[in-house]
Coordinates of C-alpha atoms and ligand atoms in Angstrom, one line a residue:
Chain G
M14 CA 42.6 206.7 56.2
S15 CA 41.9 203.5 53.8
V16 CA 40.9 200.3 55.2
L17 CA 42.0 198.2 52.2
T18 CA 45.4 197.2 53.6
P19 CA 48.4 197.6 51.0
E20 CA 48.5 193.6 50.5
I21 CA 44.8 193.7 49.9
R22 CA 45.5 196.1 46.8
R23 CA 48.0 194.0 45.4
R24 CA 46.1 191.3 45.8
I25 CA 43.4 193.0 44.0
E26 CA 45.6 194.4 41.3
A27 CA 46.8 191.6 40.5
Y28 CA 43.6 190.2 38.9
I29 CA 43.8 193.3 36.6
P30 CA 45.7 192.1 33.6
R31 CA 43.5 188.5 33.3
Y32 CA 40.4 190.6 31.9
P33 CA 39.9 192.9 29.2
N34 CA 38.3 195.7 31.7
K35 CA 38.8 196.3 35.5
Q36 CA 34.8 195.9 35.9
A37 CA 35.7 192.0 35.8
V38 CA 37.6 192.4 39.1
T39 CA 34.5 193.2 41.1
L40 CA 34.2 189.6 42.2
P41 CA 37.0 188.8 42.8
A42 CA 37.8 192.1 44.9
L43 CA 34.9 191.6 46.9
H44 CA 36.3 188.1 47.8
I45 CA 39.5 189.3 48.6
V46 CA 37.7 192.0 51.0
Q47 CA 35.2 189.7 52.6
D48 CA 38.0 187.2 53.6
E49 CA 39.8 189.5 54.8
L50 CA 37.6 192.0 56.8
R51 CA 34.8 189.3 57.1
C52 CA 32.4 192.0 55.8
V53 CA 32.6 194.5 52.9
P54 CA 32.1 197.6 54.6
M55 CA 31.2 200.9 52.7
P56 CA 34.6 202.7 52.3
A57 CA 35.7 199.4 51.1
I58 CA 33.0 199.9 48.3
R59 CA 34.6 203.1 47.4
E60 CA 37.9 202.4 47.4
I61 CA 37.3 199.0 45.2
A62 CA 34.9 201.3 42.9
E63 CA 38.3 203.8 42.8
M64 CA 40.9 201.0 42.4
L65 CA 38.4 199.7 39.1
D66 CA 37.4 202.9 37.6
L67 CA 33.6 202.4 39.0
S68 CA 31.3 204.5 40.7
P69 CA 30.4 202.8 44.2
A70 CA 26.7 202.5 42.8
E71 CA 28.2 199.7 40.2
V72 CA 30.1 197.9 43.0
Y73 CA 27.4 197.9 45.2
D74 CA 24.9 197.1 42.8
T75 CA 26.8 193.9 42.2
M76 CA 27.5 192.9 46.2
T77 CA 24.2 192.9 47.0
F78 CA 23.0 190.9 44.0
Y79 CA 24.7 188.1 45.7
G80 CA 23.7 187.2 49.4
F81 CA 26.8 186.1 50.0
F82 CA 28.6 189.5 51.1
R83 CA 27.7 191.0 54.3
D84 CA 27.8 194.9 55.3
E85 CA 29.7 196.1 58.1
N86 CA 26.4 195.4 60.4
N87 CA 26.4 192.0 59.7
K88 CA 30.0 190.8 59.9
L89 CA 30.8 186.8 59.4
G90 CA 32.2 185.4 62.5
K91 CA 35.7 183.4 62.1
T92 CA 34.4 180.2 60.4
R93 CA 31.0 180.4 58.3
L94 CA 29.1 177.3 58.6
W95 CA 26.8 176.5 55.9
V96 CA 24.2 173.9 56.6
C97 CA 22.4 172.5 53.3
R98 CA 18.9 172.2 53.3
G99 CA 18.6 171.1 49.2
L100 CA 16.5 168.2 48.3
A101 CA 19.1 165.6 48.9
C102 CA 20.2 166.7 52.1
Q103 CA 16.8 167.3 53.5
L104 CA 15.8 163.8 52.4
R105 CA 18.4 162.5 54.6
G106 CA 17.9 164.6 57.7
G107 CA 19.6 168.2 56.3
D108 CA 16.7 170.1 58.8
D109 CA 17.8 168.4 61.8
V110 CA 21.3 168.9 61.4
L111 CA 20.3 172.7 61.0
Q112 CA 17.9 172.4 63.7
R113 CA 21.0 171.0 65.7
V114 CA 23.4 173.8 64.6
C115 CA 20.8 176.5 65.6
E116 CA 19.9 175.1 69.0
R117 CA 23.8 174.8 70.0
L118 CA 24.4 177.7 68.9
N119 CA 21.8 179.4 70.3
V120 CA 21.5 181.6 66.9
R121 CA 19.6 181.7 63.7
P122 CA 20.3 181.2 60.5
G123 CA 22.4 184.2 59.3
Q124 CA 23.8 185.2 62.7
T125 CA 27.0 184.2 64.4
S126 CA 27.4 182.9 67.7
A127 CA 28.0 185.1 71.1
D128 CA 31.9 184.3 71.0
G129 CA 32.1 185.6 67.5
H130 CA 33.7 182.0 66.2
I131 CA 31.2 180.8 64.0
T132 CA 28.5 182.3 61.4
V133 CA 25.5 179.8 60.5
E134 CA 24.0 179.7 57.3
F135 CA 21.5 177.5 55.0
A136 CA 22.7 176.8 51.9
E137 CA 21.3 175.4 48.8
C138 CA 22.7 172.4 47.1
I139 CA 26.2 172.4 47.9
G140 CA 27.2 169.6 45.1
V141 CA 28.4 167.1 48.0
C142 CA 24.5 165.2 47.9
E143 CA 26.2 161.8 47.6
R144 CA 27.3 162.4 51.4
A145 CA 24.0 163.8 52.6
P146 CA 23.6 165.5 55.1
A147 CA 26.4 167.4 53.9
V148 CA 27.8 170.9 55.5
L149 CA 29.8 173.7 54.1
I150 CA 33.0 174.4 55.9
D151 CA 33.8 178.0 54.7
D152 CA 34.3 177.0 50.9
A153 CA 34.8 173.1 51.6
G154 CA 32.2 170.6 51.7
R155 CA 31.9 168.0 54.0
G156 CA 29.3 164.9 54.9
P157 CA 27.8 163.1 56.0
V158 CA 27.1 164.9 59.5
E159 CA 24.1 163.4 61.1
P160 CA 22.9 165.7 63.5
E161 CA 24.2 163.8 66.6
Q162 CA 27.6 164.5 65.0
V163 CA 26.8 168.4 65.3
D164 CA 28.3 168.8 68.9
D165 CA 31.9 167.4 68.0
L166 CA 32.1 169.2 64.4
I167 CA 31.0 172.5 66.8
D168 CA 33.6 171.4 68.7
E169 CA 36.0 171.3 66.2
L170 CA 35.2 174.6 64.3
R171 CA 35.6 176.6 67.7
R172 CA 39.2 175.0 68.3
R173 CA 40.3 176.4 64.9
Chain J
M29 CA 26.8 143.4 25.7
A30 CA 30.1 143.5 26.9
E31 CA 30.8 145.0 30.1
F32 CA 31.1 149.0 30.0
E33 CA 34.5 150.9 31.2
P34 CA 34.8 153.9 32.6
V35 CA 36.0 156.5 30.5
L36 CA 35.5 160.1 32.4
L37 CA 36.1 157.9 35.9
R38 CA 38.8 155.8 34.7
R39 CA 41.8 157.2 36.6
I40 CA 39.2 158.2 39.4
L41 CA 37.9 154.8 40.3
R42 CA 41.5 153.9 40.5
K43 CA 42.2 156.6 42.7
A44 CA 45.3 157.5 40.3
S45 CA 47.2 160.9 41.3
V46 CA 46.0 164.0 40.3
S47 CA 49.5 165.2 39.4
L48 CA 50.9 166.3 35.6
D49 CA 53.5 163.3 35.6
A50 CA 51.0 160.5 36.6
Y51 CA 47.9 162.2 34.2
R52 CA 50.7 161.9 31.6
A53 CA 52.0 158.6 32.2
D54 CA 48.1 157.5 31.9
G55 CA 48.4 158.6 28.2
G56 CA 47.3 162.4 29.2
Y57 CA 48.0 165.3 27.0
R58 CA 48.4 162.5 24.3
A59 CA 45.1 164.1 22.8
L60 CA 46.2 167.2 23.3
Q61 CA 49.4 166.4 21.1
K62 CA 47.9 165.0 18.4
A63 CA 45.7 167.9 18.0
V64 CA 48.3 170.4 18.2
G65 CA 50.6 168.5 16.0
E66 CA 48.6 166.5 13.2
M67 CA 45.2 168.8 13.4
T68 CA 43.8 171.7 11.7
P69 CA 41.1 173.9 14.7
E70 CA 38.8 173.0 11.8
Q71 CA 39.5 169.4 12.0
V72 CA 39.0 169.1 15.8
V73 CA 35.7 170.9 15.3
D74 CA 34.8 168.3 12.5
V75 CA 35.8 165.3 14.9
V76 CA 33.5 166.9 17.7
K77 CA 30.9 167.3 15.2
A78 CA 30.8 163.8 14.1
S79 CA 30.7 162.2 17.3
G80 CA 27.5 163.8 18.1
L81 CA 28.3 164.7 21.8
R82 CA 25.3 166.6 23.2
G83 CA 26.3 169.7 25.7
R84 CA 26.4 167.5 29.5
G85 CA 25.4 171.2 31.0
G86 CA 21.0 170.3 30.7
A87 CA 20.0 171.8 27.5
G88 CA 22.0 169.5 25.4
F89 CA 23.1 171.3 22.7
P90 CA 25.1 169.6 19.7
T91 CA 28.7 171.0 20.6
G92 CA 30.2 170.9 17.2
L93 CA 27.4 173.0 16.3
K94 CA 27.6 175.5 18.5
W95 CA 31.0 175.8 17.8
T96 CA 30.1 176.5 14.2
F97 CA 28.0 179.4 15.2
L98 CA 31.1 181.4 16.2
P99 CA 31.7 184.3 13.5
K100 CA 34.1 183.2 10.4
G101 CA 37.5 184.4 10.0
H102 CA 37.1 186.8 13.3
P103 CA 40.4 188.8 14.3
G104 CA 39.5 187.7 17.8
P105 CA 39.3 187.8 20.8
I106 CA 37.2 184.9 21.1
Y107 CA 36.4 183.5 24.6
M108 CA 35.9 180.3 26.1
C109 CA 33.9 180.3 29.2
I110 CA 33.6 176.7 30.9
N111 CA 30.7 176.4 33.3
A112 CA 31.4 174.7 36.2
D113 CA 29.0 176.9 38.6
E114 CA 27.0 173.5 39.0
S115 CA 24.0 174.6 40.9
E116 CA 21.4 172.3 39.9
P117 CA 20.2 170.9 42.9
C118 CA 21.4 167.1 43.3
T119 CA 24.3 167.2 40.9
F120 CA 27.8 167.1 41.6
N121 CA 29.8 164.9 38.5
N122 CA 31.8 168.5 37.6
R123 CA 32.9 168.9 41.2
I124 CA 34.5 165.2 41.4
L125 CA 35.9 165.3 38.0
M126 CA 37.7 168.9 38.8
E127 CA 38.5 167.7 42.3
E128 CA 40.2 164.2 41.6
D129 CA 41.0 164.3 37.8
P130 CA 41.8 168.0 36.9
H131 CA 43.9 167.5 34.1
Q132 CA 41.7 165.8 32.1
V133 CA 39.5 169.0 32.6
L134 CA 42.2 171.0 31.7
E135 CA 43.0 168.9 28.6
G136 CA 39.7 169.2 27.6
I137 CA 39.8 173.0 28.2
I138 CA 43.0 173.3 26.0
L139 CA 41.4 171.3 23.0
S140 CA 38.3 173.4 22.6
S141 CA 39.7 176.8 23.2
Y142 CA 42.3 175.1 20.2
A143 CA 39.4 174.0 18.2
V144 CA 37.3 177.8 18.5
K145 CA 40.4 179.9 18.4
A146 CA 39.8 181.0 22.2
T147 CA 42.8 182.8 23.6
V148 CA 41.5 183.1 26.9
A149 CA 39.2 180.7 28.6
Y150 CA 37.3 181.7 32.0
L151 CA 37.0 178.7 34.3
Y152 CA 33.9 180.0 36.7
I153 CA 33.9 178.0 39.2
R154 CA 31.0 178.1 41.9
Y155 CA 32.2 179.3 45.2
E156 CA 31.2 176.3 47.4
Y157 CA 33.8 174.2 45.2
G158 CA 36.8 175.4 47.4
P159 CA 38.7 172.2 46.9
A160 CA 37.6 172.0 43.5
A161 CA 39.3 175.0 42.3
R162 CA 42.1 174.7 44.5
A163 CA 43.0 171.6 42.6
M164 CA 42.1 173.2 39.2
Q165 CA 44.4 175.4 40.0
Q166 CA 47.5 173.4 40.8
A167 CA 46.8 172.1 37.5
I168 CA 47.1 174.8 35.6
D169 CA 49.9 176.3 37.7
E170 CA 51.8 172.6 36.3
A171 CA 50.2 172.8 33.0
Y172 CA 51.9 176.5 32.5
H173 CA 55.3 175.2 33.6
A174 CA 55.3 172.3 31.5
G175 CA 54.6 174.7 28.2
L176 CA 50.8 172.9 28.0
L177 CA 49.4 176.8 28.5
G178 CA 50.7 180.4 27.8
K179 CA 52.6 181.0 24.6
N180 CA 53.2 179.0 21.9
I181 CA 51.6 175.7 23.8
L182 CA 53.4 172.2 22.9
G183 CA 55.7 174.6 20.8
K184 CA 53.1 175.4 18.2
H185 CA 54.0 178.6 16.8
D186 CA 50.6 181.0 17.6
F187 CA 48.5 178.7 19.9
H188 CA 48.5 180.9 22.9
L189 CA 46.2 180.3 26.1
D190 CA 45.7 181.5 29.2
V191 CA 43.4 180.0 31.8
Y192 CA 41.9 181.8 34.7
I193 CA 39.9 180.5 37.5
H194 CA 36.7 182.8 38.2
R195 CA 34.9 182.1 41.3
G196 CA 31.3 182.6 41.8
A197 CA 29.6 183.5 45.1
G198 CA 26.2 181.3 45.4
A199 CA 23.9 182.2 43.1
Y200 CA 22.3 179.7 40.8
I201 CA 21.6 181.9 38.3
C202 CA 25.2 182.0 37.3
G203 CA 25.0 178.5 35.5
E204 CA 22.8 180.0 32.5
E205 CA 25.1 180.9 30.0
T206 CA 24.4 184.6 29.7
G207 CA 23.9 185.0 33.8
L208 CA 27.2 183.3 33.6
I209 CA 28.6 186.0 31.1
E210 CA 27.2 189.0 33.6
S211 CA 28.5 188.0 36.7
L212 CA 32.1 187.3 35.3
E213 CA 32.0 191.0 34.0
G214 CA 31.4 191.6 37.6
K215 CA 27.8 192.9 37.3
R216 CA 24.3 191.2 38.6
A217 CA 23.8 187.8 37.0
W218 CA 20.9 188.8 34.9
P219 CA 20.5 186.3 32.3
R220 CA 20.7 188.2 28.3
I221 CA 17.4 188.2 25.9
K222 CA 18.9 186.2 23.2
P223 CA 19.6 186.3 20.4
P224 CA 22.6 187.2 20.3
F225 CA 23.6 184.0 21.5
P226 CA 27.2 184.1 23.3
A227 CA 28.6 182.3 19.9
V228 CA 28.2 185.9 18.3
E229 CA 28.6 188.1 21.0
G230 CA 29.2 186.8 24.4
A231 CA 31.7 187.8 27.3
F232 CA 33.1 191.1 26.8
R233 CA 31.0 191.6 24.1
K234 CA 33.0 189.2 21.6
P235 CA 32.4 186.1 20.4
T236 CA 32.0 183.3 22.9
I237 CA 31.5 179.9 24.1
V238 CA 29.8 178.3 26.9
N239 CA 30.6 174.5 28.0
N240 CA 30.3 173.0 30.9
I241 CA 33.2 170.7 32.6
E242 CA 31.7 167.3 31.4
T243 CA 31.4 168.5 27.8
V244 CA 34.6 169.2 27.7
A245 CA 36.3 166.1 29.2
C246 CA 34.6 164.5 26.6
V247 CA 36.0 166.1 23.9
T248 CA 39.7 164.9 25.2
H249 CA 38.7 161.5 24.4
I250 CA 36.6 161.9 21.2
V251 CA 40.1 163.6 20.0
D252 CA 42.1 160.8 21.4
R253 CA 39.8 157.8 20.2
G254 CA 38.1 159.2 17.3
A255 CA 34.3 160.1 16.5
D256 CA 33.2 156.2 15.6
W257 CA 34.1 155.1 19.1
F258 CA 32.0 157.5 21.2
K259 CA 29.1 157.0 18.5
S260 CA 29.3 153.3 19.7
I261 CA 28.3 154.4 23.1
G262 CA 24.8 155.4 24.2
V263 CA 21.4 155.9 22.1
P264 CA 21.6 156.0 18.3
A265 CA 19.4 159.2 16.8
D266 CA 15.8 158.1 15.7
P267 CA 15.9 157.1 11.9
N268 CA 12.3 158.5 12.0
N269 CA 13.0 161.0 13.3
P270 CA 14.9 163.9 11.4
R271 CA 15.2 166.6 14.3
D272 CA 16.8 163.7 16.8
P273 CA 20.8 163.9 17.1
G274 CA 20.8 160.9 19.0
S275 CA 22.6 160.4 22.6
Y276 CA 26.0 159.5 22.2
G277 CA 28.5 158.8 24.5
P278 CA 29.4 157.8 28.6
K279 CA 27.5 160.4 31.2
L280 CA 28.1 160.4 34.5
Y281 CA 24.9 159.9 36.9
C282 CA 24.7 161.2 40.2
L283 CA 22.3 159.2 42.3
S284 CA 21.3 160.4 45.5
G285 CA 18.5 160.7 47.8
H286 CA 17.1 157.3 49.4
V287 CA 19.1 154.8 48.0
N288 CA 21.8 153.0 49.8
K289 CA 24.9 153.8 47.7
P290 CA 24.6 157.1 47.0
G291 CA 27.2 158.5 44.5
V292 CA 28.6 159.0 40.8
V293 CA 28.4 156.3 38.0
E294 CA 29.5 156.5 34.3
L295 CA 27.5 154.2 31.8
P296 CA 26.5 154.8 28.2
L297 CA 23.8 157.4 27.9
G298 CA 20.2 155.5 27.8
V299 CA 20.5 153.0 30.8
T300 CA 17.0 153.1 32.6
V301 CA 16.0 154.9 36.2
R302 CA 15.4 151.2 37.4
E303 CA 19.2 150.1 36.5
L304 CA 20.4 153.1 38.4
I305 CA 18.7 152.4 41.1
D306 CA 18.9 148.8 41.6
K307 CA 22.0 147.8 40.1
H308 CA 24.4 150.7 41.0
G309 CA 22.9 152.6 43.7
G310 CA 22.2 149.0 45.7
G311 CA 18.3 149.8 45.9
V312 CA 16.1 151.9 47.8
W313 CA 17.1 152.2 51.5
K314 CA 15.7 150.5 54.4
G315 CA 14.1 148.0 52.2
R316 CA 11.5 150.9 51.0
S317 CA 10.1 151.0 47.6
V318 CA 10.4 154.0 45.3
K319 CA 7.3 156.5 45.4
A320 CA 9.2 159.1 42.8
V321 CA 12.1 159.7 41.2
I322 CA 13.7 163.0 39.7
P323 CA 15.9 162.4 36.6
G324 CA 17.8 165.0 35.9
G325 CA 18.1 167.9 38.8
L326 CA 15.0 169.6 40.3
S327 CA 14.2 171.3 37.3
M328 CA 13.2 168.5 35.3
G329 CA 9.9 167.2 37.5
F330 CA 9.1 163.9 38.3
L331 CA 9.0 160.2 37.5
T332 CA 6.5 157.7 39.1
A333 CA 6.9 154.5 40.5
D334 CA 5.7 152.7 37.2
E335 CA 8.0 154.9 35.1
L336 CA 11.6 153.2 36.4
D337 CA 11.8 151.5 32.8
T338 CA 12.5 155.2 31.2
P339 CA 15.6 155.4 29.3
L340 CA 17.9 158.2 30.9
D341 CA 18.7 159.4 27.2
F342 CA 18.1 162.9 26.1
A343 CA 15.1 161.7 24.5
G344 CA 13.7 159.3 27.4
P345 CA 12.7 161.5 30.3
G346 CA 10.9 163.7 27.8
R347 CA 8.3 161.2 26.5
V348 CA 7.1 160.8 30.2
G349 CA 6.6 164.1 30.6
C350 CA 9.6 165.8 32.0
L351 CA 11.4 169.0 30.8
G352 CA 14.2 166.4 29.5
L353 CA 17.5 164.6 30.9
G354 CA 19.1 167.6 32.4
T355 CA 21.8 167.1 34.3
A356 CA 21.3 163.4 34.4
A357 CA 21.0 163.9 38.0
V358 CA 18.8 161.4 39.8
T359 CA 17.0 161.6 43.1
V360 CA 15.4 158.9 44.8
I361 CA 12.0 159.7 47.1
D362 CA 10.9 156.5 49.2
D363 CA 7.2 155.6 49.6
Q364 CA 7.3 156.7 53.2
T365 CA 8.6 160.5 52.1
N366 CA 5.5 163.1 52.0
L367 CA 5.5 164.6 48.1
V368 CA 4.2 167.9 49.6
D369 CA 7.7 168.2 51.9
V370 CA 9.2 167.7 48.4
L371 CA 7.6 170.1 46.7
Y372 CA 8.0 172.9 49.3
N373 CA 11.7 172.1 49.1
I374 CA 11.6 172.6 45.7
C375 CA 9.5 175.4 45.3
R376 CA 11.3 177.0 47.8
F377 CA 14.9 176.7 46.2
F378 CA 13.4 178.3 43.0
E379 CA 11.8 181.4 44.5
H380 CA 15.1 181.8 46.4
E381 CA 17.4 181.9 43.3
S382 CA 15.2 183.5 40.4
C383 CA 17.1 186.5 39.7
G384 CA 14.0 188.4 39.8
Q385 CA 14.4 190.1 36.2
C386 CA 11.1 188.8 34.6
T387 CA 8.2 189.5 36.5
P388 CA 6.5 186.3 35.5
C389 CA 9.2 184.3 37.1
R390 CA 9.7 186.3 40.0
E391 CA 5.9 186.4 40.8
G392 CA 5.6 183.0 39.7
T393 CA 8.1 181.3 42.0
G394 CA 6.9 183.6 44.8
W395 CA 3.2 182.5 44.4
M396 CA 3.7 179.2 44.3
L397 CA 6.0 178.6 46.9
K398 CA 3.3 180.4 49.2
I399 CA 0.7 178.0 48.0
V400 CA 3.0 175.0 48.7
D401 CA 3.5 176.1 52.0
R402 CA -0.1 177.1 52.7
I403 CA -1.2 173.6 51.8
R404 CA 1.8 172.0 53.6
R405 CA 0.7 174.1 56.7
G406 CA -2.6 172.7 56.4
L407 CA -4.7 175.4 54.9
G408 CA -4.9 174.5 51.5
R409 CA -8.1 174.7 49.2
K410 CA -9.4 172.7 46.5
E411 CA -8.6 174.5 44.0
D412 CA -4.8 175.0 44.7
L413 CA -3.9 172.4 42.8
D414 CA -5.6 173.8 39.2
I415 CA -4.1 177.2 40.3
L416 CA -0.3 176.2 40.6
V417 CA -0.7 173.7 37.3
E418 CA -1.7 177.1 35.7
V419 CA 0.9 179.3 37.0
G420 CA 3.3 176.2 36.2
D421 CA 2.3 175.9 32.2
R422 CA 2.5 180.2 31.8
I423 CA 6.4 180.9 33.5
G424 CA 9.6 180.1 31.0
I425 CA 11.1 180.2 28.0
M426 CA 8.8 177.7 26.5
P427 CA 5.7 179.5 26.8
G428 CA 7.8 182.8 26.2
T429 CA 7.2 184.6 28.9
T430 CA 10.6 184.9 30.3
I431 CA 14.5 185.9 29.7
C432 CA 15.6 182.4 30.6
G433 CA 14.7 179.0 31.4
L434 CA 15.1 178.9 35.4
A435 CA 11.4 179.5 35.1
D436 CA 10.8 176.1 33.1
G437 CA 12.6 174.7 35.6
A438 CA 10.5 176.0 38.4
G439 CA 7.3 175.3 36.6
W440 CA 8.2 171.5 35.8
P441 CA 8.8 169.8 39.1
V442 CA 5.1 171.7 40.1
K443 CA 3.2 170.5 36.6
T444 CA 4.4 167.0 37.0
A445 CA 4.3 166.4 40.8
I446 CA 0.3 167.6 40.8
R447 CA -0.3 165.8 37.6
K448 CA 1.1 162.7 38.6
F449 CA 0.6 162.7 42.1
R450 CA -2.7 164.6 42.3
S451 CA -4.6 161.7 44.5
E452 CA -1.5 162.5 47.5
F453 CA -2.0 166.0 47.1
E454 CA -6.1 166.1 47.1
S455 CA -5.9 163.9 50.4
Y456 CA -3.1 165.9 52.4
I457 CA -5.9 169.4 51.4
R458 CA -8.9 167.3 52.5
R459 CA -6.9 165.7 55.7
G460 CA -5.8 169.3 56.4
T461 CA -2.9 167.6 57.6
K462 CA 0.0 169.8 58.7
A463 CA 3.2 168.4 58.5
V464 CA 5.0 167.0 61.0
S465 CA 7.4 168.9 61.3
L466 CA 7.7 172.6 60.3
P467 CA 11.7 172.9 60.6
L468 CA 13.9 175.8 61.0
A469 CA 14.8 175.5 57.8
A470 CA 11.9 177.3 56.2
A471 CA 12.0 180.1 58.7
G472 CA 14.5 181.8 57.1
H473 CA 14.6 182.2 53.3
Ligands
FMN29 C1 18.9 178.3 35.6 C2 19.8 177.7 34.5 C3 21.0 177.2 35.4 C4 21.6 176.4 34.6 N1 22.9 176.0 35.2 C5 24.5 175.4 34.8 C6 25.2 175.0 35.2 O1 25.2 174.8 36.6 N2 26.2 174.3 34.7 C7 26.5 173.9 33.4 O2 26.9 173.7 32.7 N3 25.0 174.4 33.0 C8 24.0 175.0 33.3 N4 22.9 175.8 32.7 C9 23.0 175.7 31.2 C10 24.1 176.7 30.0 O3 22.9 177.6 30.3 C11 24.6 176.3 29.3 O4 23.4 175.5 28.3 C12 26.0 175.4 29.0 O5 26.3 175.5 30.1 C13 26.3 174.8 28.1 O6 26.9 174.2 28.0 P1 27.2 172.8 27.3 O7 26.3 172.8 26.2 O8 28.3 172.2 27.4 O9 26.3 172.1 28.0 C14 21.7 176.3 33.0 C15 21.2 176.8 32.6 C16 19.7 177.0 33.1 C17 18.5 178.2 32.2
SF4_30 S1 13.4 183.3 33.9 FE1 13.6 183.8 36.3 S2 16.3 183.7 36.6 FE2 15.5 183.5 34.2 S3 15.9 186.2 34.0 FE3 13.8 185.9 33.9 S4 13.7 186.4 36.4 FE4 15.8 185.5 36.2
FES31 S1 21.0 168.7 48.4 FE1 22.8 168.9 50.1 S2 24.4 168.5 49.0 FE2 22.8 168.8 47.5

């Protein structure tokens, strides 16, 4: 049975005409799959490879270059909360924010809260340094988030 | 001198609408209309060349000159890659341009593509910029509807352009132009050995121009107002140095760290660090004073408090031992901050982001991090500082040991920190001080 739903396949196929070869669709395909499945499992890698006329090794090679994609043993929670550890944020208390987030959810960076809601990550500069200390909620930056605002932020994300 | 009037931030500062109609009502797409109606692509290249515009992405290469490196009379396709990876730490001006005035950026992309005869432009946006990607996609959709993209743009026979957004996946190295191209092609983002340069053989082995978001935004205004106008802003070329192309035009300076008012400001190239901090950044926070400043993103190295009169044009930072202007992202570090912690943060970044392809960079960034970490933990040795400087001196494209400039950028902050603040590092080592806290953030990598 296919792990890629017809809808996922349709979305991946829509990218093919944009590029002169199919390999260029690798990154968009990985994004689409991880968004939906919260990870890129091995069978999905094989199916992406087949769709793009590649070997699974080529897709896997690209996928693992970016620390961004997760395999089936490290599935993402519902929301991915990245705490910036870049310099501008460190200078304004970013390390305390990460510490507080981890304590509050009882996880280490990279792990997901026990209720499966929030995966915590550290990020290199996320480009919202004027609002340091900053966090990234999935793909949208927000700041400043001071250590004492962390509890409210987590409550908000849990309600999502 | 008359007060400088922002150009790139003009609409953003008055919180103008991002819609196509509002942009047009403010004179938007006038430059494109003019180029398509009255100018050949070669004339657009010429005006950009005459303006003295230099790339805003970090290397400062003259934009018009780069465009002339494309093979003449190439049958195509030629690709445009717009670099919105913006991952140099403490840099955020591309994000603001895309989020808050996407059509200004898009007009620049269309004009630049017209000039170089590209039929497809890939807009490579770092993953972390979701709102920017969505704002740009909306602008692109509006532009297709209005005949500003697609076939026969603005009714011009044979002017076709498609613009596609391609989103990154959280790797700094995708900002290096050939790393970007490899990433676009669906491979790991390993920078290529140059030559061939992308203009000759780039994306999908075709001639390709890579330009930064702010660079193409400048192109719009150059076509609109002319090369002389652009040249009237900034710092003229040094007449005694035939190799100095000058520093013309407005620049978006990103201010971060220990200033009262962090943010982006637009000023003529050549403003001093002191003016940026005091006049535009509201001074150092908490009534403190400056210990150090990073003038152009982490890769550029450090300035001391005695070097605040350095002008931030393309030549200024180099005169005081920095790598260059970089992205003109100014990060202020106050006198209460421990520079060992700062350097640790920087070394951790480069170790994490080295793509691992070249041994000197992979190993060098790793060892620099280990040594700085050892110092930070109170286990530093006197000879560590010389080892750090030696490693920093030997990795990079300038000493000729690596494929791309990430390694130069990793070495520069280390070398300048130790050369300029040696006594602070020495006394830290002598006292065997442990950093006040060794935060959790340090645990992972
Ligand atoms: C490690 C590294 C990272 C880079 N990151 C970026 C970036 O995020 N954005 C960018 O525009 N240029 C970046 N550059 C510079 C690009 O290689 C290239 O010079 C630039 O995109 C060209 O555009 P410009 O001439 O308009 O500045 C980076 C260079 C290196 C060596
Ligand atoms: S210098 Fe570093 S980042 Fe650049 S190609 Fe070599 S290993 Fe990769
Ligand atoms: S350093 Fe945190 S957003 Fe830039």
